[in-house]
mmCIF file of C-alpha atoms in Angstrom:
data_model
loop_
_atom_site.group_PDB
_atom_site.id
_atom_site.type_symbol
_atom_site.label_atom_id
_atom_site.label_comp_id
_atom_site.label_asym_id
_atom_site.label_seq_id
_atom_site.Cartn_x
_atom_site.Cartn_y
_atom_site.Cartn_z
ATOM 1 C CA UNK A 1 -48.282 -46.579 12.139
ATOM 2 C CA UNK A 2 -45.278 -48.332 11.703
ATOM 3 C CA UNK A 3 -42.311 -47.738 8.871
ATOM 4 C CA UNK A 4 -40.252 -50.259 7.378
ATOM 5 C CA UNK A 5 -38.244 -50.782 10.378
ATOM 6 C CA UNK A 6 -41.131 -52.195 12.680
ATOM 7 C CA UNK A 7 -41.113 -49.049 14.824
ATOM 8 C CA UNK A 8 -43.909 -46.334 15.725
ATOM 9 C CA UNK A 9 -43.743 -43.197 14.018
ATOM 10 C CA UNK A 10 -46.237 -39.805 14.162
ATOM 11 C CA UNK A 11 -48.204 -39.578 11.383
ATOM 12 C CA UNK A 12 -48.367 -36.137 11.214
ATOM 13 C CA UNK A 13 -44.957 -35.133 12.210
ATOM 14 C CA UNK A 14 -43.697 -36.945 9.216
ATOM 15 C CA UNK A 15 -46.266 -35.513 6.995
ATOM 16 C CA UNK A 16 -44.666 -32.101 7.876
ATOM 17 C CA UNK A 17 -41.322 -33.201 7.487
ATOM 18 C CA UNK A 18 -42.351 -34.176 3.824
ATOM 19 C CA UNK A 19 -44.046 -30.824 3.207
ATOM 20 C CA UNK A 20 -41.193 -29.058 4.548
ATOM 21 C CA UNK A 21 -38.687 -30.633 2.176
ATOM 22 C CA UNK A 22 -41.232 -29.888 -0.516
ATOM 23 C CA UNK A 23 -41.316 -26.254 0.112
ATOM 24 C CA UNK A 24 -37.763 -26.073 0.262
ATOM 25 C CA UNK A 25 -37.131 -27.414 -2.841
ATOM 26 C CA UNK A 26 -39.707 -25.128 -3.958
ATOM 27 C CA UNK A 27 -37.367 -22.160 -2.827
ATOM 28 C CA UNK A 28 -34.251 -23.259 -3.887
ATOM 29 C CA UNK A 29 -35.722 -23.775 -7.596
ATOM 30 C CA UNK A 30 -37.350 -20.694 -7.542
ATOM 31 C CA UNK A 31 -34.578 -18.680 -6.306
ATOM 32 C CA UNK A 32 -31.934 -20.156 -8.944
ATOM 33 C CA UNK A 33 -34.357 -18.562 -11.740
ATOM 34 C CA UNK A 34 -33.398 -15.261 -10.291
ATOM 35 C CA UNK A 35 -30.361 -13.847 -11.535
ATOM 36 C CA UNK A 36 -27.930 -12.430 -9.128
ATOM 37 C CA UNK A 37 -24.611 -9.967 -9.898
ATOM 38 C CA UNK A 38 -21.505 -10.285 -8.022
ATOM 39 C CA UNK A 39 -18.661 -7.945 -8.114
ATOM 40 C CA UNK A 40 -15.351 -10.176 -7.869
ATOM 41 C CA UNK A 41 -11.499 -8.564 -8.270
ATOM 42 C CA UNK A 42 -13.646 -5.117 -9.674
ATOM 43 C CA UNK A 43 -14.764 -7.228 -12.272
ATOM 44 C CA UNK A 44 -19.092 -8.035 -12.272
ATOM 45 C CA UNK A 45 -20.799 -11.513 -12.864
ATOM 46 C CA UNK A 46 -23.926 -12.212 -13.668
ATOM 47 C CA UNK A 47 -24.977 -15.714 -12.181
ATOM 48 C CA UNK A 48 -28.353 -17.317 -13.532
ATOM 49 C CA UNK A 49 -29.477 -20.610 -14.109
ATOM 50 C CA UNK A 50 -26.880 -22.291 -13.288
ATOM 51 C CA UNK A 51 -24.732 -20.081 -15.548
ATOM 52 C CA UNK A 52 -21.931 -17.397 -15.141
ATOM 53 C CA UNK A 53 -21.092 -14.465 -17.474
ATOM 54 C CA UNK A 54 -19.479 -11.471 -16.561
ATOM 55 C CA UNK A 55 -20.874 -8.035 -17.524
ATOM 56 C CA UNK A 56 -18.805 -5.680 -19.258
ATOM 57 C CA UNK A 57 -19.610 -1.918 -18.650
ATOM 58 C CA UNK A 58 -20.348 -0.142 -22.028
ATOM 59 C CA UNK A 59 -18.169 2.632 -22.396
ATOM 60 C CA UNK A 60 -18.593 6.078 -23.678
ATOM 61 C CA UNK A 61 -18.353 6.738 -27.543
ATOM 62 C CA UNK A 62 -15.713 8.257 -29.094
ATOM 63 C CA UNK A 63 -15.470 11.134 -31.661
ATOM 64 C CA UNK A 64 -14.376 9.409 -35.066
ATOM 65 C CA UNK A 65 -10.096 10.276 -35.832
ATOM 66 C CA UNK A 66 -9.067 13.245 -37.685
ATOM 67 C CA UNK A 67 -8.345 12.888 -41.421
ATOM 68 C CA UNK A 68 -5.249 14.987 -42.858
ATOM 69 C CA UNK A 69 -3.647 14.260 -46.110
ATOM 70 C CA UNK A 70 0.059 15.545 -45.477
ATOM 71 C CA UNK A 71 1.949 16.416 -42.375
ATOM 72 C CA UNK A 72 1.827 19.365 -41.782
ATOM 73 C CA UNK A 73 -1.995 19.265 -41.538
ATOM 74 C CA UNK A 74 -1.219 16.886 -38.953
ATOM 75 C CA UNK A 75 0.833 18.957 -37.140
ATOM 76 C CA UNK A 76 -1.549 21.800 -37.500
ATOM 77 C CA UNK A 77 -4.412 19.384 -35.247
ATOM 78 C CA UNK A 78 -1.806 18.729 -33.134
ATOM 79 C CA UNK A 79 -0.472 22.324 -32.138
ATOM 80 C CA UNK A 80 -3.954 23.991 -32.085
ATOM 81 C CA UNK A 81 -5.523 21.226 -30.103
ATOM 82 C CA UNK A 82 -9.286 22.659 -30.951
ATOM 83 C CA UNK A 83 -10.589 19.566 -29.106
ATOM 84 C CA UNK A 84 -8.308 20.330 -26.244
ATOM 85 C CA UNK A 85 -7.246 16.623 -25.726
ATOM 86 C CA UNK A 86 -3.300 17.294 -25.351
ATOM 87 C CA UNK A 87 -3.153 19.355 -22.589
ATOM 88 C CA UNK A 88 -2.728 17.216 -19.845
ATOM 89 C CA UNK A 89 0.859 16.356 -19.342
ATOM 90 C CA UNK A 90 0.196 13.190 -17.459
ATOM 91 C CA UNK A 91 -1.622 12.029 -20.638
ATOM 92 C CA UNK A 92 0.832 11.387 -23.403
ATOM 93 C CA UNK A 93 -0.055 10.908 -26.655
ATOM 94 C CA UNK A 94 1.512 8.646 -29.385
ATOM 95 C CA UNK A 95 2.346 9.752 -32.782
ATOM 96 C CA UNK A 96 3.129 6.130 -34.704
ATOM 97 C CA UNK A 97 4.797 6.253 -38.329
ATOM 98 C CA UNK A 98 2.733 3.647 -39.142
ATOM 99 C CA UNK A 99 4.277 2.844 -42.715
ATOM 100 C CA UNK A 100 5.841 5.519 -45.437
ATOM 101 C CA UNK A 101 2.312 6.767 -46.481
ATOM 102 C CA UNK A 102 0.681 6.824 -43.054
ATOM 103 C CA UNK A 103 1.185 8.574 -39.224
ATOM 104 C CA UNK A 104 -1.490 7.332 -36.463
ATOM 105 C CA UNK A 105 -2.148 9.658 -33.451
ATOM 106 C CA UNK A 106 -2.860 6.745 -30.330
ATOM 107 C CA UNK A 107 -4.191 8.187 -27.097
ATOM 108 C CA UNK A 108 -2.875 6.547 -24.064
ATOM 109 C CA UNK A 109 -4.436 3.334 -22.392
ATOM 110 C CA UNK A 110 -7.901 3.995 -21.094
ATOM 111 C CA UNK A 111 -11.210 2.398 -20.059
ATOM 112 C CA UNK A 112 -11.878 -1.082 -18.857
ATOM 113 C CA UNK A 113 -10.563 -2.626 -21.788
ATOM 114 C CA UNK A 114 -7.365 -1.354 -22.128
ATOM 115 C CA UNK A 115 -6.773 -0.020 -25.329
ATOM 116 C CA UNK A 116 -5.861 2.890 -27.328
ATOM 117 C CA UNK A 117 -7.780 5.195 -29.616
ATOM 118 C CA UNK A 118 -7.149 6.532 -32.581
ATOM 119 C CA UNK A 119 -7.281 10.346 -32.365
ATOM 120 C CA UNK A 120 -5.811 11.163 -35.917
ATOM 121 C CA UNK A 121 -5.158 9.758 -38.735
ATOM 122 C CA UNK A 122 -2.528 11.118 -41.831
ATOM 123 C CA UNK A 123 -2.780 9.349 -45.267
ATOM 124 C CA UNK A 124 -0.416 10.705 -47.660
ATOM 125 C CA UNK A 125 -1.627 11.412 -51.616
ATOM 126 C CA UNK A 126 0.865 10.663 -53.539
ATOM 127 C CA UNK A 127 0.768 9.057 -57.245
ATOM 128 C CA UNK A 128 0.505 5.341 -57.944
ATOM 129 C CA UNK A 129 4.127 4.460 -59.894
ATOM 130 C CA UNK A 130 4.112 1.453 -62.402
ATOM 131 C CA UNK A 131 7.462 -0.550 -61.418
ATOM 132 C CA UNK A 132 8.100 -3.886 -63.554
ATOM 133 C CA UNK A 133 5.873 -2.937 -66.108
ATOM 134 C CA UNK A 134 6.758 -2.703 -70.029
ATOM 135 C CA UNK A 135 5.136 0.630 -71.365
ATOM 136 C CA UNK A 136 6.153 2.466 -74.710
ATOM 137 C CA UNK A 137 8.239 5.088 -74.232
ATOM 138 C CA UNK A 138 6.046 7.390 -75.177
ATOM 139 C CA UNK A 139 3.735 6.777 -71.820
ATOM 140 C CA UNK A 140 7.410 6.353 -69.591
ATOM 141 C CA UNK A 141 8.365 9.447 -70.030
ATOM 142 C CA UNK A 142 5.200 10.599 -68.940
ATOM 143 C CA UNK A 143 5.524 8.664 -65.682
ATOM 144 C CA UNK A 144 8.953 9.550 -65.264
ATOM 145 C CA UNK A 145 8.367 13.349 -65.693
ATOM 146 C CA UNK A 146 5.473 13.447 -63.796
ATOM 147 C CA UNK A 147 6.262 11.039 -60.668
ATOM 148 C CA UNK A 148 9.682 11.357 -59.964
ATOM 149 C CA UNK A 149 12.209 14.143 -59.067
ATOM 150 C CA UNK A 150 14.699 15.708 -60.841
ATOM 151 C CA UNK A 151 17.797 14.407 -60.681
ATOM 152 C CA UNK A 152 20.830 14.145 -63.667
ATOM 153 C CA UNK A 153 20.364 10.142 -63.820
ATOM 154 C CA UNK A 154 16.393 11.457 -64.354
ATOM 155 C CA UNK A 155 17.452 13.502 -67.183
ATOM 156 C CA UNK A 156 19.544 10.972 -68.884
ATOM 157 C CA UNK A 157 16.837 8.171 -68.191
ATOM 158 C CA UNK A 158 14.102 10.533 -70.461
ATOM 159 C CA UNK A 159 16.924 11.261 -73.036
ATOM 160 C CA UNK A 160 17.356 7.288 -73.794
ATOM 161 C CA UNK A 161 13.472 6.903 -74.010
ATOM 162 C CA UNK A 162 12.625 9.800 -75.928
ATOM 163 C CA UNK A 163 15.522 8.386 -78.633
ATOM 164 C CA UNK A 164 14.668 5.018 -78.299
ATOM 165 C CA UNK A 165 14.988 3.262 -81.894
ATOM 166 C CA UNK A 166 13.642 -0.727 -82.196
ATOM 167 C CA UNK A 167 16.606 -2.106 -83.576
ATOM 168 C CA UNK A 168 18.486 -5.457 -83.823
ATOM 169 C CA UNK A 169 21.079 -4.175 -81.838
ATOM 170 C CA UNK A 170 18.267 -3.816 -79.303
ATOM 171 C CA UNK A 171 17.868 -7.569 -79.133
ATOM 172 C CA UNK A 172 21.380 -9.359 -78.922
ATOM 173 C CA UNK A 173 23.311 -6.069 -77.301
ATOM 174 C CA UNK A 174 22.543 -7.387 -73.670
ATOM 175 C CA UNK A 175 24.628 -8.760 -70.819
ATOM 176 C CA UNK A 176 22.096 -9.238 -67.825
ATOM 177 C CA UNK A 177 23.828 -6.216 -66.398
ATOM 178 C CA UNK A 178 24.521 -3.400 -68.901
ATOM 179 C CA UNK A 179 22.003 -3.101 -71.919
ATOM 180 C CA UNK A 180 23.295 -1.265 -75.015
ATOM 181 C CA UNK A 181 20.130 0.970 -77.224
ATOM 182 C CA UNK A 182 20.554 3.065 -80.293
ATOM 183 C CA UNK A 183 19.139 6.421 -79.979
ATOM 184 C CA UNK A 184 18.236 8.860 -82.595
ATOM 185 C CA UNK A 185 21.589 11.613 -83.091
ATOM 186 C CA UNK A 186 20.124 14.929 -84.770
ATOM 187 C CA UNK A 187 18.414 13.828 -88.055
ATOM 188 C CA UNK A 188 19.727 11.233 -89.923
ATOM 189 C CA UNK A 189 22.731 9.775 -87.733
ATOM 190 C CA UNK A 190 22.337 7.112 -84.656
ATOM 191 C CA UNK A 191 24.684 6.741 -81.383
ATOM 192 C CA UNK A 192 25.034 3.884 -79.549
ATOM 193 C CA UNK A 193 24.619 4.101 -75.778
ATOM 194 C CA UNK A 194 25.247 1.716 -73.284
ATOM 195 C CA UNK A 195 22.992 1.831 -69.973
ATOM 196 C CA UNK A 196 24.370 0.033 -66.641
ATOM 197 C CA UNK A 197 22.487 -0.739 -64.297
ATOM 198 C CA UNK A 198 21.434 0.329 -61.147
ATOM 199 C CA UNK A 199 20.264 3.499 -62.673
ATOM 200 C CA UNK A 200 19.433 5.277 -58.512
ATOM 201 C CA UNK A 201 16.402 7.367 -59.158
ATOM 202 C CA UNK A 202 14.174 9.270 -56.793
ATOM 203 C CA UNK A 203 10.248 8.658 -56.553
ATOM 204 C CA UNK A 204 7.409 10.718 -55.185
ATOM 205 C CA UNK A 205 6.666 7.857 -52.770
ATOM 206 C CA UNK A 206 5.893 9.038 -49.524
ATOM 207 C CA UNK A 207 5.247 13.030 -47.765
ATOM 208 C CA UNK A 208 6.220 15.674 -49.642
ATOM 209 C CA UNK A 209 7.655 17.659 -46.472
ATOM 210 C CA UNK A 210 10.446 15.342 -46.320
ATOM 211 C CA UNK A 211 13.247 14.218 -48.474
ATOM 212 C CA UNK A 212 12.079 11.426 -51.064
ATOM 213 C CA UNK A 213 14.618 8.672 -50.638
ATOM 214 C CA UNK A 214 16.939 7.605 -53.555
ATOM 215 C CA UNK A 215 16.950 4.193 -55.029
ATOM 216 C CA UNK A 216 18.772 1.968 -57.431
ATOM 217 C CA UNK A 217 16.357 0.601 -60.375
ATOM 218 C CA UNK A 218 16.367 -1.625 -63.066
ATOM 219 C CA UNK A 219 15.894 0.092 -66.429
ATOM 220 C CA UNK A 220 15.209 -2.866 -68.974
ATOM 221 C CA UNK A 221 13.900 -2.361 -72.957
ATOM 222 C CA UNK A 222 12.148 -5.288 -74.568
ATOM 223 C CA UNK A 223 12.191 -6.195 -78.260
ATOM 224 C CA UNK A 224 9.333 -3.788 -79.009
ATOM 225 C CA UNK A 225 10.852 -0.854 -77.895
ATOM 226 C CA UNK A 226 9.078 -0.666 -74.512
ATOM 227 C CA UNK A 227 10.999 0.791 -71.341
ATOM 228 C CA UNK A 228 10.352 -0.742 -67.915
ATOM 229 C CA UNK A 229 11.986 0.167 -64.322
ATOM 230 C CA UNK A 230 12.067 -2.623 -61.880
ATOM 231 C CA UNK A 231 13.164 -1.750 -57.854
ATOM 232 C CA UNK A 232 16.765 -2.710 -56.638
ATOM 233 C CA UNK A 233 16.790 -2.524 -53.561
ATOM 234 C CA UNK A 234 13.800 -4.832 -52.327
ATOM 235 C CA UNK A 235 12.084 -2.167 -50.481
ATOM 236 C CA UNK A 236 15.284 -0.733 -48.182
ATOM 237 C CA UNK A 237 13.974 2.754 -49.265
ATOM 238 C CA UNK A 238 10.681 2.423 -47.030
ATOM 239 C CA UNK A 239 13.546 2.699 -43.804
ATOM 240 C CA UNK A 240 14.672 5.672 -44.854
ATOM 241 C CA UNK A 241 11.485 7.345 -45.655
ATOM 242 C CA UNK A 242 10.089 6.487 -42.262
ATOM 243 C CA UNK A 243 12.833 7.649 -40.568
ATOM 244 C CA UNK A 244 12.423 10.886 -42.456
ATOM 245 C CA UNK A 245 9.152 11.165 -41.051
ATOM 246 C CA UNK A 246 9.889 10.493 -37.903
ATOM 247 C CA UNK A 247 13.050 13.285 -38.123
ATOM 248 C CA UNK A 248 10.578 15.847 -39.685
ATOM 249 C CA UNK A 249 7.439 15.426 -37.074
ATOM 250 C CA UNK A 250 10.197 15.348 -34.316
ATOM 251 C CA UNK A 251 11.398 18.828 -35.045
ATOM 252 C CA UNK A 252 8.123 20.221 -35.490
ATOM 253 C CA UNK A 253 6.466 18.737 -32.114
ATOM 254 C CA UNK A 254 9.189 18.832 -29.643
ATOM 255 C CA UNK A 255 6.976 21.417 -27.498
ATOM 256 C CA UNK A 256 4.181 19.399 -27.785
ATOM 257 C CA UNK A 257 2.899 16.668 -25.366
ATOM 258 C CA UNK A 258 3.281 13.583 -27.812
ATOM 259 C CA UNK A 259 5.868 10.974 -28.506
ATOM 260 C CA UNK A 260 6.803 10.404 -32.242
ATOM 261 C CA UNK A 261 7.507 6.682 -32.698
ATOM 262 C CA UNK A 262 8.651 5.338 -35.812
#
């Protein structure tokens, strides 16, 4: 037989050299349907079908973080280590003021990913306060009583509310900075009383194992009588009150194997 050239060939050795091709295309197909894993840089890929993914290992559950609703609680956790997770002294543990109502207990970086768990977790309860909000006097000194500590610019503050008399003096006596009210004098008799502002008050706003920060306020009466406080210092107090918590929790885990970070 000849080929397209003009020459001689052998039948049947090019019959075989077909078939072989054949069944080596056969392999090569079949083989790339079975996937194969290869461990590169300690990392494992899974290679199939012409496609690469890498396999991440699934790592072990962890326990769910421990709730406490004031510091000391926290503390507690910390000091009797029932779980026994902060004895090791090469394994330091992070205790993050997170904001002025909340402490985070991180674990160090572990596993393949890298990360940090949340051992503990410290939410403080303390009462919701109704800033630049008109209410009657009536239901401010309630708030006021109730939600903030006492203090002489407190006392004064509930005196002027508990007086308070809707007059027209009320309306025009008013500079943008000072504000002057008429409150009640014994029975029959009124006093005039002039209120400048910042009044510097102290709010139950964050733990109550540390010292509440002071700040100024706004105290503003409208036409109808209602009292409203509105904040002065545009949030300045929530440095203070973390650094509080951070003072406090250092004094009361220096012996222990954690870093307070604030």
């Amino acid at each position: 037989m000849k080929d397209s050239s003009g020459f001689y060939v052998d039948e049947f050795a090019a019959r075989a050299e077909v078939e072989y091709l054949v069944n080596v295309g056969k392999s090569w197909a079949k083989d790339s349907e079975v996937p194969k894993v290869e461990e590169i840089d300690g990392h494992k890929y899974l290679f199939y079908q012409g496609k690469v993914e890498r396999i991440d290992p699934v790592e072990e559950q962890r326990a769910s973080a421990f709730r406490a609703f004031s510091l000391s609680g926290l503390v507690d956790f910390i000091k009797t280590d029932v779980d026994g997770i902060f004895g090791d002294p090469e394994q330091r543990y992070i205790v993050r003021v997170s904001n002025v109502d909340t402490v985070e207990v991180l674990s160090p970086i572990t596993g393949y990913y890298k990360q940090r768990a949340m051992v503990a977790v410290c939410h403080a309860l303390v009462p919701e306060i109704p800033f630049d909000k008109y209410m009657p006097p009536e239901d401010f000194q309630i708030m006021v009583q109730t939600r903030f500590a006492e203090s002489s610019n407190r006392a004064l503050v509930l005196k002027i509310a508990g007086n308070l008399r809707n007059e027209q003096s009320l309306q025009t006596a008013d500079d943008g900075v000072s504000q002057k009210v008429t409150i009640n004098k014994g029975i029959v008799t009124a006093e005039d009383v002039t209120i400048k502002n910042p009044v510097y008050l102290v709010p139950l706003r964050t733990f109550y194992e540390v010292e509440q920060p002071a700040s100024p306020f706004v105290l503003r009466f409208n036409e109808g009588a209602d009292v409203a406080l509105f904040e002065g210092d545009g949030g300045a107090w929530k440095l203070k009150a973390v650094k509080n918590i951070k003072d406090w929790l250092d004094s009361q885990l220096k012996d222990c194997n954690v870093e307070v970070i604030a």
